[in-house]
XYZ file of C-alpha atoms in Angstrom:
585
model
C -76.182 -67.670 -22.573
C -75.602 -64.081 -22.852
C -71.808 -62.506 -21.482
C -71.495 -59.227 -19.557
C -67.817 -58.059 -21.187
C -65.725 -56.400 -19.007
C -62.151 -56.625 -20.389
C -60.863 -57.621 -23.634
C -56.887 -58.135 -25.108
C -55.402 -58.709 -28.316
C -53.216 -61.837 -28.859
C -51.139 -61.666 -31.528
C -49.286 -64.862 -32.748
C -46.319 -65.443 -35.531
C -47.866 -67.091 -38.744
C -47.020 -70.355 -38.634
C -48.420 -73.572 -39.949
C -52.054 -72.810 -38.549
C -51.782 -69.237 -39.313
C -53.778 -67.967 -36.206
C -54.200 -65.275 -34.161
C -57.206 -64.825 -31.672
C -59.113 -62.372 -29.537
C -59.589 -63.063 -25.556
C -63.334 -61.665 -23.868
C -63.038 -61.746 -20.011
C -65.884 -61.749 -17.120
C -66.545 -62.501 -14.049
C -67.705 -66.463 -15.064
C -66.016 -66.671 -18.283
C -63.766 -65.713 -20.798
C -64.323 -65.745 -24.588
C -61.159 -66.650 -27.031
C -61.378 -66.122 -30.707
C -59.382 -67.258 -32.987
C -58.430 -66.676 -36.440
C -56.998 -68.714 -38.595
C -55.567 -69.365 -42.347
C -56.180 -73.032 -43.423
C -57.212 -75.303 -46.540
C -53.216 -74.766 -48.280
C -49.948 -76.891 -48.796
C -48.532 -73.347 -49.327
C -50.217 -72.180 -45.748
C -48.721 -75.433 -44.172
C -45.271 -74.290 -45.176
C -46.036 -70.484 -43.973
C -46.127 -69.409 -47.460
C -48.346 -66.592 -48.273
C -48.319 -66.417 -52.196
C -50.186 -64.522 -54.752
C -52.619 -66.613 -56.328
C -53.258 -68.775 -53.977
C -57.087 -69.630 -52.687
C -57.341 -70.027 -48.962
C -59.735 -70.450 -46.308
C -60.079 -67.996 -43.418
C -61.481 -69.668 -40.412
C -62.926 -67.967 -36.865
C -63.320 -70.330 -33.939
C -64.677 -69.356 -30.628
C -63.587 -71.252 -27.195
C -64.752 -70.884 -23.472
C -62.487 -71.502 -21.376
C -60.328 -73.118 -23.305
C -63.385 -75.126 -24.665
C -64.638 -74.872 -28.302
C -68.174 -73.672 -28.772
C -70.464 -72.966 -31.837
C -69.562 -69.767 -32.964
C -72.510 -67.764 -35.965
C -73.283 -64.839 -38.003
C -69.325 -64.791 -38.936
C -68.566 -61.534 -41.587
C -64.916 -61.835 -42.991
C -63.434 -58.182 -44.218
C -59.989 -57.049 -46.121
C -58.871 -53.480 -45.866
C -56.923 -54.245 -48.899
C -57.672 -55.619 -52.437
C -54.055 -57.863 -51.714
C -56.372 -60.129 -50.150
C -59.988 -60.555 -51.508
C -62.395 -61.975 -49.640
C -64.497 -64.143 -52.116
C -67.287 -65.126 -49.538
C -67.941 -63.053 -46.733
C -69.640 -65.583 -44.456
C -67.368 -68.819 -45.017
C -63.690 -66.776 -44.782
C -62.941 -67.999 -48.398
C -60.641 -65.657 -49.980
C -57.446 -65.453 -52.919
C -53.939 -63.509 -52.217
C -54.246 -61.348 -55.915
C -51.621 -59.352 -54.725
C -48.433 -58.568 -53.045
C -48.557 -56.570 -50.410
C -50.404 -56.075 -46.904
C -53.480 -56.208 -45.820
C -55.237 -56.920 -42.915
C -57.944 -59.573 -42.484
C -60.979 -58.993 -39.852
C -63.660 -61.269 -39.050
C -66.879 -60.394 -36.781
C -69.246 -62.755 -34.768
C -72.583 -62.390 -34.252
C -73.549 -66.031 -32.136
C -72.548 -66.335 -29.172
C -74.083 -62.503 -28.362
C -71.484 -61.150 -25.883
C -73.871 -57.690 -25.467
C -74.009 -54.307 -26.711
C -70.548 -52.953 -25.224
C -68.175 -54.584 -27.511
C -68.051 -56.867 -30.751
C -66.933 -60.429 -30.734
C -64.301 -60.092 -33.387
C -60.984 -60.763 -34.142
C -58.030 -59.648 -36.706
C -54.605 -60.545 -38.301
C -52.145 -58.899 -40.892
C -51.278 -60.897 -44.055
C -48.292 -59.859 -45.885
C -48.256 -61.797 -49.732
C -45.779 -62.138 -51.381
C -43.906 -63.601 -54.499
C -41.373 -65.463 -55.523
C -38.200 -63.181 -57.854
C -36.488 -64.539 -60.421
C -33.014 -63.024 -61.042
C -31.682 -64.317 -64.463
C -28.241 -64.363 -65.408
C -26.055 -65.403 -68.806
C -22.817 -66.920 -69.092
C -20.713 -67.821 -72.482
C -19.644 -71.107 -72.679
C -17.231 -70.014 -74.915
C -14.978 -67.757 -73.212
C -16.747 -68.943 -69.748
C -17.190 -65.353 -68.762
C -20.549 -63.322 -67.903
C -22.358 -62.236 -70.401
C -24.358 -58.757 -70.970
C -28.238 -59.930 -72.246
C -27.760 -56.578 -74.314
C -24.464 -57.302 -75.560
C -24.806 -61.184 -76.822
C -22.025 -62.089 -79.662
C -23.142 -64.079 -82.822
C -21.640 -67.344 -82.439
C -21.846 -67.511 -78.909
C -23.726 -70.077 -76.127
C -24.819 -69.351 -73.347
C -26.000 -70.941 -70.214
C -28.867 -69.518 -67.888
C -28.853 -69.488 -64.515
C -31.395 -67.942 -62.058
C -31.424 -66.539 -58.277
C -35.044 -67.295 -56.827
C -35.445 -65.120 -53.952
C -39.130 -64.827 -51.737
C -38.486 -61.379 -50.368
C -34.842 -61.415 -49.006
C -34.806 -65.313 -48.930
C -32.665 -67.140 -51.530
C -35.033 -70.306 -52.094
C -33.183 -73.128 -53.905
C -34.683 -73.791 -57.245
C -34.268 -77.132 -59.565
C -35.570 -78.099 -63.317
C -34.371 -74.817 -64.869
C -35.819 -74.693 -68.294
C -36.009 -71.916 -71.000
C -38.636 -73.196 -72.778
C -39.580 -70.414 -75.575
C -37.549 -67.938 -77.819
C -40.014 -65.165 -79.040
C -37.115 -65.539 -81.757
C -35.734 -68.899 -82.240
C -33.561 -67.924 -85.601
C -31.778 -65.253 -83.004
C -31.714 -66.816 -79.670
C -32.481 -70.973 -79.723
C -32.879 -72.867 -76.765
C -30.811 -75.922 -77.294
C -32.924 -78.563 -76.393
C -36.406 -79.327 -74.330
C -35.254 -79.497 -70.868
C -31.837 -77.628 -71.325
C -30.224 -74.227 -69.716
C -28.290 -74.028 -73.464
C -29.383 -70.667 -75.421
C -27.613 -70.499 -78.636
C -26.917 -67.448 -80.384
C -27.584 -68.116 -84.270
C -28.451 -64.744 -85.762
C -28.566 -61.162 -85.169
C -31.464 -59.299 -83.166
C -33.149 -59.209 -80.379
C -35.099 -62.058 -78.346
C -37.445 -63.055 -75.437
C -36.857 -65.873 -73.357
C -38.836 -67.777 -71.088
C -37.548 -69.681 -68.574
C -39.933 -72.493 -66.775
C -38.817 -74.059 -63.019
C -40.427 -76.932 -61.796
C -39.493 -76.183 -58.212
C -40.289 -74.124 -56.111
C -44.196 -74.573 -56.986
C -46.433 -71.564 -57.227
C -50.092 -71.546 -56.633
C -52.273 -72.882 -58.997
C -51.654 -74.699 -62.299
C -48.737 -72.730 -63.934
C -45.180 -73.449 -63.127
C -42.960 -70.143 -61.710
C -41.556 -68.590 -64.947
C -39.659 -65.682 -65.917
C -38.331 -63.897 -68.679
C -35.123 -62.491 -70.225
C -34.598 -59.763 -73.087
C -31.824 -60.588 -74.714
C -29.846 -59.032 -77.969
C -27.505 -60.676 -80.574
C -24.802 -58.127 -82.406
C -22.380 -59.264 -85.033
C -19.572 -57.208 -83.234
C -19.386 -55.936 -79.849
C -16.877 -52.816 -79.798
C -15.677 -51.835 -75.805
C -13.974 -48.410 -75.859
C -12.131 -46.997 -73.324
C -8.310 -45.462 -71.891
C -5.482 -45.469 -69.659
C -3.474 -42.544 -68.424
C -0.172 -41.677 -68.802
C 0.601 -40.404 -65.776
C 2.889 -42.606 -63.722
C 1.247 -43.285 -60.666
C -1.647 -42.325 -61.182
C -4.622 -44.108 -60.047
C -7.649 -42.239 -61.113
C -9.248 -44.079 -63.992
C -8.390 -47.119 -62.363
C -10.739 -45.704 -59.464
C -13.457 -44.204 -61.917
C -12.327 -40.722 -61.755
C -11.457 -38.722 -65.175
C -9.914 -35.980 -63.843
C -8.492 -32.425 -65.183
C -4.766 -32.027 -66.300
C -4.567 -35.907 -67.018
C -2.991 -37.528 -70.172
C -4.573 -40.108 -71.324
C -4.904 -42.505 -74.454
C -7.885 -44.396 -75.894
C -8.525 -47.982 -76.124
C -10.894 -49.920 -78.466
C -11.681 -52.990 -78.167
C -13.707 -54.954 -81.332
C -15.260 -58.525 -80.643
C -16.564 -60.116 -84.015
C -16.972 -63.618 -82.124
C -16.629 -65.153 -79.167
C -13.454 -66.205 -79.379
C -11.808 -63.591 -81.536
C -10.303 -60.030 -80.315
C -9.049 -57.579 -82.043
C -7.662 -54.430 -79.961
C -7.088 -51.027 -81.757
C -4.877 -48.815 -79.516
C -3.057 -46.814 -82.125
C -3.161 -44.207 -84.110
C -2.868 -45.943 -87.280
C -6.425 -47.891 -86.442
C -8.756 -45.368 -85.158
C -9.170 -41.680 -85.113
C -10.752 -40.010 -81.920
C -12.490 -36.887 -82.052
C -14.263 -34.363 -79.434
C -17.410 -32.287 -79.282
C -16.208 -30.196 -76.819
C -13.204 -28.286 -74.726
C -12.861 -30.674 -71.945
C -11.260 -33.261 -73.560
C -8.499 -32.217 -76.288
C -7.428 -34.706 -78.591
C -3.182 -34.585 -79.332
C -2.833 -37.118 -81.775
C -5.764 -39.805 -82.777
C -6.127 -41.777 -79.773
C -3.867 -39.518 -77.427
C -5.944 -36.715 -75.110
C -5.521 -34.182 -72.233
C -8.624 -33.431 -70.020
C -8.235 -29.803 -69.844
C -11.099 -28.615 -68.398
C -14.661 -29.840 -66.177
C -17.134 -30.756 -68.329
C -18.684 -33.562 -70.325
C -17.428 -34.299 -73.489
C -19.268 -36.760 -76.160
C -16.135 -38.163 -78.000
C -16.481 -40.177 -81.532
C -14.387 -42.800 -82.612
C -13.845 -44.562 -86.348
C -12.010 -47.661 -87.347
C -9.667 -46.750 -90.116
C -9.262 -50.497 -91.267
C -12.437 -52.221 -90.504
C -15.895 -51.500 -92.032
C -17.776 -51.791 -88.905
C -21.692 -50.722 -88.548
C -23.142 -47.842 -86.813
C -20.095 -46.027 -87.056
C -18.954 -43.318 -85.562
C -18.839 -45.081 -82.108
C -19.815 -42.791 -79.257
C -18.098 -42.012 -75.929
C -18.875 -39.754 -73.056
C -16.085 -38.587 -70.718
C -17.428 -36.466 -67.647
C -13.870 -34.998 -66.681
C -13.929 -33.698 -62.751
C -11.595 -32.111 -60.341
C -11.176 -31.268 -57.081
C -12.709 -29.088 -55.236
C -11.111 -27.407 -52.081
C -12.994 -25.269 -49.516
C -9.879 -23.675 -46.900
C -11.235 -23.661 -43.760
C -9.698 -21.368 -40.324
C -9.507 -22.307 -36.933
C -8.234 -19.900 -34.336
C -5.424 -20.983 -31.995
C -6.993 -18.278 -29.319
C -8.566 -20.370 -26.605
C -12.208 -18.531 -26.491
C -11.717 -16.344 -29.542
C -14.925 -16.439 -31.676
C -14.069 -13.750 -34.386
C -13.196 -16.507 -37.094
C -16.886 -17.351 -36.126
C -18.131 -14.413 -36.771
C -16.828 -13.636 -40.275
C -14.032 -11.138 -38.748
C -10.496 -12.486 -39.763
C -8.909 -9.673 -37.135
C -5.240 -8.686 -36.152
C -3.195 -10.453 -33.723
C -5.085 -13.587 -34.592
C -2.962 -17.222 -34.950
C -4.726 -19.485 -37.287
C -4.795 -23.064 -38.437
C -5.715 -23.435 -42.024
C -7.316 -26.805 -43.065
C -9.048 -27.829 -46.405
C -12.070 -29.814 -47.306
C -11.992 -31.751 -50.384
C -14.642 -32.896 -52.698
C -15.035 -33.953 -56.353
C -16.957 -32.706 -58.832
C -18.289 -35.938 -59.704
C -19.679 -37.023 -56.552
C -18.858 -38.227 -53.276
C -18.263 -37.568 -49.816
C -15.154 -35.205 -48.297
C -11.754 -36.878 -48.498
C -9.382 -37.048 -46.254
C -6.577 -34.738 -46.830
C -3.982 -32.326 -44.626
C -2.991 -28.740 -45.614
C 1.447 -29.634 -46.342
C 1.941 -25.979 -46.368
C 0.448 -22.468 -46.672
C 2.141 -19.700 -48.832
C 1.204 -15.976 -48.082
C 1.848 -13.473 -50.938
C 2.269 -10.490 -48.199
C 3.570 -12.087 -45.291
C 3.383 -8.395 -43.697
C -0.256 -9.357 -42.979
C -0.626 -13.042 -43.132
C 2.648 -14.318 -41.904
C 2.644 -18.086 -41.901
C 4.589 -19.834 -38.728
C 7.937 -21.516 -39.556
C 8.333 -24.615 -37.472
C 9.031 -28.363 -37.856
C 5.668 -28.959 -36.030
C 2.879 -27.294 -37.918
C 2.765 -25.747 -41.497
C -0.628 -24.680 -41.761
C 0.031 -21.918 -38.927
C -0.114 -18.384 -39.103
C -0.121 -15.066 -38.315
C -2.414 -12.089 -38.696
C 0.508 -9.587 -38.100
C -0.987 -6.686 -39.736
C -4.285 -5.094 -41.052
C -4.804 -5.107 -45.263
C -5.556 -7.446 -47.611
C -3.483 -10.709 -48.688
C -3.788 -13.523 -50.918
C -2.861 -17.056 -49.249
C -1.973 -20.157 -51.408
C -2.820 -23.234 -49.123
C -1.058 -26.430 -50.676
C -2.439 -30.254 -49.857
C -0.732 -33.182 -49.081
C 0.360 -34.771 -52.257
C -0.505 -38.658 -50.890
C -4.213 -38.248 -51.871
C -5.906 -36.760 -52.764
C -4.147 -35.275 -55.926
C -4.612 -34.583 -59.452
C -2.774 -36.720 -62.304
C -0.295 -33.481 -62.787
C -0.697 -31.016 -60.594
C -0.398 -30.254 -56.875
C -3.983 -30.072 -55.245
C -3.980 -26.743 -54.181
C -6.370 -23.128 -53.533
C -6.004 -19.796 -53.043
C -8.288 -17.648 -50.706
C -8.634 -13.978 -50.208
C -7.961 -12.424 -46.681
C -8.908 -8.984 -45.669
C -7.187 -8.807 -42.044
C -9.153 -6.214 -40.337
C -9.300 -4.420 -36.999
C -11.240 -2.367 -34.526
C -10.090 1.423 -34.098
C -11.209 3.222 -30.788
C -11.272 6.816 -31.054
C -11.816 9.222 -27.862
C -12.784 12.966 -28.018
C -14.430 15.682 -25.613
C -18.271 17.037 -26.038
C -16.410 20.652 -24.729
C -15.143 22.586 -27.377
C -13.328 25.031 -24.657
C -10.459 24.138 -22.234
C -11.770 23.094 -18.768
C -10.726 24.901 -16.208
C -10.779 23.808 -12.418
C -13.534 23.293 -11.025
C -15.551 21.974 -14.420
C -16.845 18.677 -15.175
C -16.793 17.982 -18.973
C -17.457 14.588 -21.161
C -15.367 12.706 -23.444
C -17.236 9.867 -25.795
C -15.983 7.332 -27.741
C -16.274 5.796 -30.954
C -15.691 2.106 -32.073
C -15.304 1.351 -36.166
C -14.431 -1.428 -37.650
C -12.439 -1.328 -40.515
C -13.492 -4.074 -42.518
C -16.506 -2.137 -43.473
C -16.391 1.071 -41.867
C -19.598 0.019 -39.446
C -19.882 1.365 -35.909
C -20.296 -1.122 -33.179
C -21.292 -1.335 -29.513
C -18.656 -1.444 -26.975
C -17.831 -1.370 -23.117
C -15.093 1.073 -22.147
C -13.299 2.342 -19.230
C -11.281 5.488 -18.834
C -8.363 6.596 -17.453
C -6.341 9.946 -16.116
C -2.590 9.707 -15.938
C -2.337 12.578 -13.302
C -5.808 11.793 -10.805
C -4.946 15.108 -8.772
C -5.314 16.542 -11.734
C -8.482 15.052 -13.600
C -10.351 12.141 -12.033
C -13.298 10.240 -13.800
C -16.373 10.594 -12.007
C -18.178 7.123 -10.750
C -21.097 5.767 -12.476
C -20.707 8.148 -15.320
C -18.562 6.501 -17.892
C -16.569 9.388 -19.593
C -17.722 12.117 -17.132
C -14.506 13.713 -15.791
C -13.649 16.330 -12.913
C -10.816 18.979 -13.282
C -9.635 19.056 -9.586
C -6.995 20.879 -10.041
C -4.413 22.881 -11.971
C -1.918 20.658 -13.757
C -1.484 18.264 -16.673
C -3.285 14.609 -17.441
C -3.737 12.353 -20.242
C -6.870 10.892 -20.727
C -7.003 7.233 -22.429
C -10.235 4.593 -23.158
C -9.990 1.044 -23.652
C -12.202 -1.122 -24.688
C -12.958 -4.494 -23.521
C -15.376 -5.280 -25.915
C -14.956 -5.907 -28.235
C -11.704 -7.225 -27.951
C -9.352 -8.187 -30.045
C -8.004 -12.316 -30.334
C -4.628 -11.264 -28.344
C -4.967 -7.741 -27.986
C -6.948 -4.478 -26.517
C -8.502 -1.581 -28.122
C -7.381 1.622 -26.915
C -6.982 5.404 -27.748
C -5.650 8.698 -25.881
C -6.151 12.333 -26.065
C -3.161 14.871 -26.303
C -1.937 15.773 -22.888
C -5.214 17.847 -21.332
C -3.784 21.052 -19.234
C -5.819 22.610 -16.419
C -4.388 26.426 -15.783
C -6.976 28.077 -14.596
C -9.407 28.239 -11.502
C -12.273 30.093 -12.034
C -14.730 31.741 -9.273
C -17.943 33.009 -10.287
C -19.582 35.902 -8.515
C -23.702 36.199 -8.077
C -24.251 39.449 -9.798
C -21.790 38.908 -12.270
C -20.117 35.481 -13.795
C -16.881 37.601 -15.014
C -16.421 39.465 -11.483
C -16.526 39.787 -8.146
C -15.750 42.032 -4.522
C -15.711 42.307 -1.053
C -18.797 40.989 0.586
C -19.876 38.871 -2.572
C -21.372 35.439 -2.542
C -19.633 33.536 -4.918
C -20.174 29.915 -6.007
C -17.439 27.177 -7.573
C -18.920 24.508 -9.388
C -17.750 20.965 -8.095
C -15.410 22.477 -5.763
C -15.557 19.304 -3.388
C -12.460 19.417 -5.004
C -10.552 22.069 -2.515
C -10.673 21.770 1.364
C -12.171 25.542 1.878
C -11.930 26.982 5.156
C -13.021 30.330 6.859
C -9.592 31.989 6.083
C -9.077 30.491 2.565
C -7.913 33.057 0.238
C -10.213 34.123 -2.861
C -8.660 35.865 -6.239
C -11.669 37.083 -8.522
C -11.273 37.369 -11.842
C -10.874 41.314 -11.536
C -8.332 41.622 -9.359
C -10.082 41.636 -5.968
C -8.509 39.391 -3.005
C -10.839 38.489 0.088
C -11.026 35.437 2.098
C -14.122 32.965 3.091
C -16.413 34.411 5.672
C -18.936 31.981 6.129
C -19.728 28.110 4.279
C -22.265 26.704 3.318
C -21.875 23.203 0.552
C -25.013 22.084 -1.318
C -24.384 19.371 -3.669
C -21.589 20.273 -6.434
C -22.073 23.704 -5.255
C -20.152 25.706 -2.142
C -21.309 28.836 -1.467
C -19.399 31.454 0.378
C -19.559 34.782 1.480
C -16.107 36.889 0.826
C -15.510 39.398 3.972
């Protein structure tokens, strides 16, 4: 029978004791199921997928829920994890771990030319882990493989995990010493490693559950080492209080004093933790040795200290101790108390700011921030940076005035701290402002009737750099000078009389404050008519011209003074633009 294929889906199903997933091939009379199994294993049974186990792959094809023959099979691996030993049959080993997936193809039935009869799953193989572990049966404590006393016993005990799965294990056995004369298992059978000489050992340790594929048992192995004396060096401050070392920090300005510890068997101690039993010494400035065992950490740094035993002759002495000594660091951060303000922002620490101060802290040695709060901030000119006095807040301030000053911002002493000093920083600030400055294009006094331009200028003073700015202007006297619309700066002398002419600027701004600047008091004492045949004169029967003069309400009998002396009066109007032109009778 041959199948027209119109649809196909992928069925994917959790590995479980059959290990199957399978392929369904729709038509209009039939549909087509493969599916693909893992079989032919205790360790498949249990869903185990284990490397070095031999399995069987197998494809079977149903119609309709019915099994038929199914030929021409080709079993595939994308992944030497699983290798497929016989292509046609599905027999295959799991060499590795890892994933791979597994793809079979069938030629019999022939379901046509527009699709392949096929199916797929993903393997994952894994293994199991052995986690070994050693504890004295003489002092009952853990014991370091690297650090195993002569003398000592020791019992072995194991974690078996299969991936994140603790799997319980039974029959523990260390069954070989590469060194029996150093490390002896105690007896066939036993968990007992005894510790008869000095050097260094291999042991193998044998479980007869869980089982592994194949013949071999699940082993693993332990390097071990045997030392006639184990010497543990290290130190306490002297700082009351302080809780550093006991957190892992060495930090600067602490006092501390050096402990050594000498183990010659498992059951004897012998602590050296004064001067008259060892002498300390240091290889560099971080650490300063006062007196033997006694030291200050004065500085960051590591520091490779060396330490010999006055009354014991021990081997490989001088002992050797590193001390990385840290500190603090603090980064001051500010936070304007202007709703909206973005100068702080923007690098510009500017006048008539308020400010919170608040400090990040991190150590040297690693870490995330800490949590800490600024206790209280101490200006050195308080003329510029004048910190707020109040029961509420004491990282407030003030930046009253424009210059430079140095501000000493002081942490809460709770933690973090250092062993004898108060965590604190100092930062540099250059309180700066914007100056506005206003000034004419007209190098002569106006006179009425003119229009003339003023400009402006905005600087700031941190670095002298011009910025860009919006500005309005003002006239104190508008009869007398009156800014012209849509022209910023463009004025109009209307009349005689005095004015003062002031900018300010809007932006910038500054945090809780404007920008301004005024001219001296700008007098207008003259009127000036000009005459066509001559700008300096005038006479009777004369056009003459007055630039802007919407500024007066000329009539027919309005009086006219020229410049030389002449008096007439309008005879006839006529306005064109800034321009009124009259004829004098």
């Amino acid at each position: 029978m041959r199948y027209k294929v119109w649809t196909f889906a992928l069925i994917a199903a959790a590995l479980a004791a059959s290990s199957c997933e399978s392929t369904t091939f729709k038509d209009v009379e039939s549909t087509l199921t493969v599916q693909l199994s893992i079989e032919d294993s205790p360790f498949i049974s249990a869903g185990d997928t284990l490397v070095g186990d031999t399995v069987q792959f197998v494809a079977r094809v149903f119609d309709n829920m019915e099994e038929i023959p199914a030929g021409d099979l080709n079993f595939s691996s994308n992944s030497s994890h699983v290798e497929i030993i016989d292509a046609s049959s599905g027999l295959a080993t799991f060499a590795s771990t890892g994933q791979a997936t597994v793809e079979v193809t069938i030629g019999e039935p022939d379901v046509g030319t527009a699709v392949t009869l096929q199916a797929s799953m993903i393997v994952v193989v894994m293994e199991y882990d052995v986690e070994l572990s050693l504890t004295s049966n003489v002092t009952g404590a853990g014991v370091d493989p690297a650090q195993g006393l002569l003398g000592d016993t020791v019992a072995v005990s194991a974690v078996v995990r299969k991936g994140t799965e603790v799997v319980d294990d039974a029959g523990l056995t260390v069954t070989q010493s590469t060194n029996d004369r150093v490390a002896n298992p105690a007896a066939p059978g036993a968990d007992i490693v005894s510790y008869d000489s000095t050097g260094d050992a291999t042991l193998t340790v044998t479980f007869t559950q869980p089982q592994t594929p194949g013949t071999s048992p699940l082993t693993a192995t332990l390097d071990v080492s045997v030392n006639s004396v184990v010497v543990t060096l290290g130190m306490e401050t002297l700082v009351p209080g302080s809780t550093h070392l006991a957190d892992g920090d060495t930090m600067v300005t602490d006092s501390v004093v050096f402990r050594a510890t000498v183990i010659r068997a498992a059951n004897d101690t012998l602590k050296f933790d004064t001067a008259e039993g060892t002498r300390w010494t240091s290889s560099g400035t971080a650490v300063r040795i006062v007196d033997d065992t006694m030291a200050v950490f004065d500085e960051t740094g590591i520091d490779t200290l060396f330490v010999e035993f006055l009354d014991l002759d021990l081997p490989d002495e001088p002992y050797e101790y590193a001390v990385d000594v840290g500190t603090f660091v603090t980064t001051v951060n500010l936070t304007s108390l202007i709703a909206g303000s973005t100068h702080l922002t923007d690098g510009d620490t500017l006048v008539t700011d308020s400010v919170a101060f608040t400090a990040t802290v991190t150590s040297t040695k690693g870490g995330g921030p800490r949590a800490s709060s600024v206790a209280l901030i101490e200006s050195l000119d308080s003329t510029v940076v004048s910190p707020v006095l109040n029961a509420v807040a004491t990282n407030e301030a003030l930046f009253a005035d424009t210059s430079s000053a140095r501000v000493w911002v002081a942490l809460e002493l709770a933690q973090p701290m250092l062993p004898r000093a108060v965590l604190r920083d100092t930062i540099s600030l250059l309180v700066s402002t914007y100056v506005a400055t206003i000034d004419s294009l007209s190098n002569e006094a106006p006179v009425m009737g003119d229009t003339f331009q003023y400009y402006t200028s905005v600087e700031k003073t941190r670095d002298g750099s011009q910025v860009l700015f919006t500005a309005t202007y003002e006239s104190t006297d508008l009869l007398t000078v009156r800014f012209l619309p849509g022209n910023p700066g463009r004025a109009l002398a209307r009349d005689t009389g005095t004015a003062t002419i002031s900018v300010t600027v809007s932006d910038p701004s500054l945090p809780n404050g404007i920008i301004s600047d005024s001219e001296l008091p700008l007098s207008i004492s003259e009127e000036r008519f000009y005459g066509l045949a001559s700008a300096t004169s005038g006479d009777f029967g004369d056009a003459v011209y007055m630039v802007a003069s919407e500024v007066h309400e000329f009539t027919d009998s309005s009086r006219v003074l020229f410049p030389n002396g002449t008096i007439g009066y309008v005879d006839s109007i006529s306005v064109a633009q800034d321009t009124l032109w009259f004829t004098v009778g």
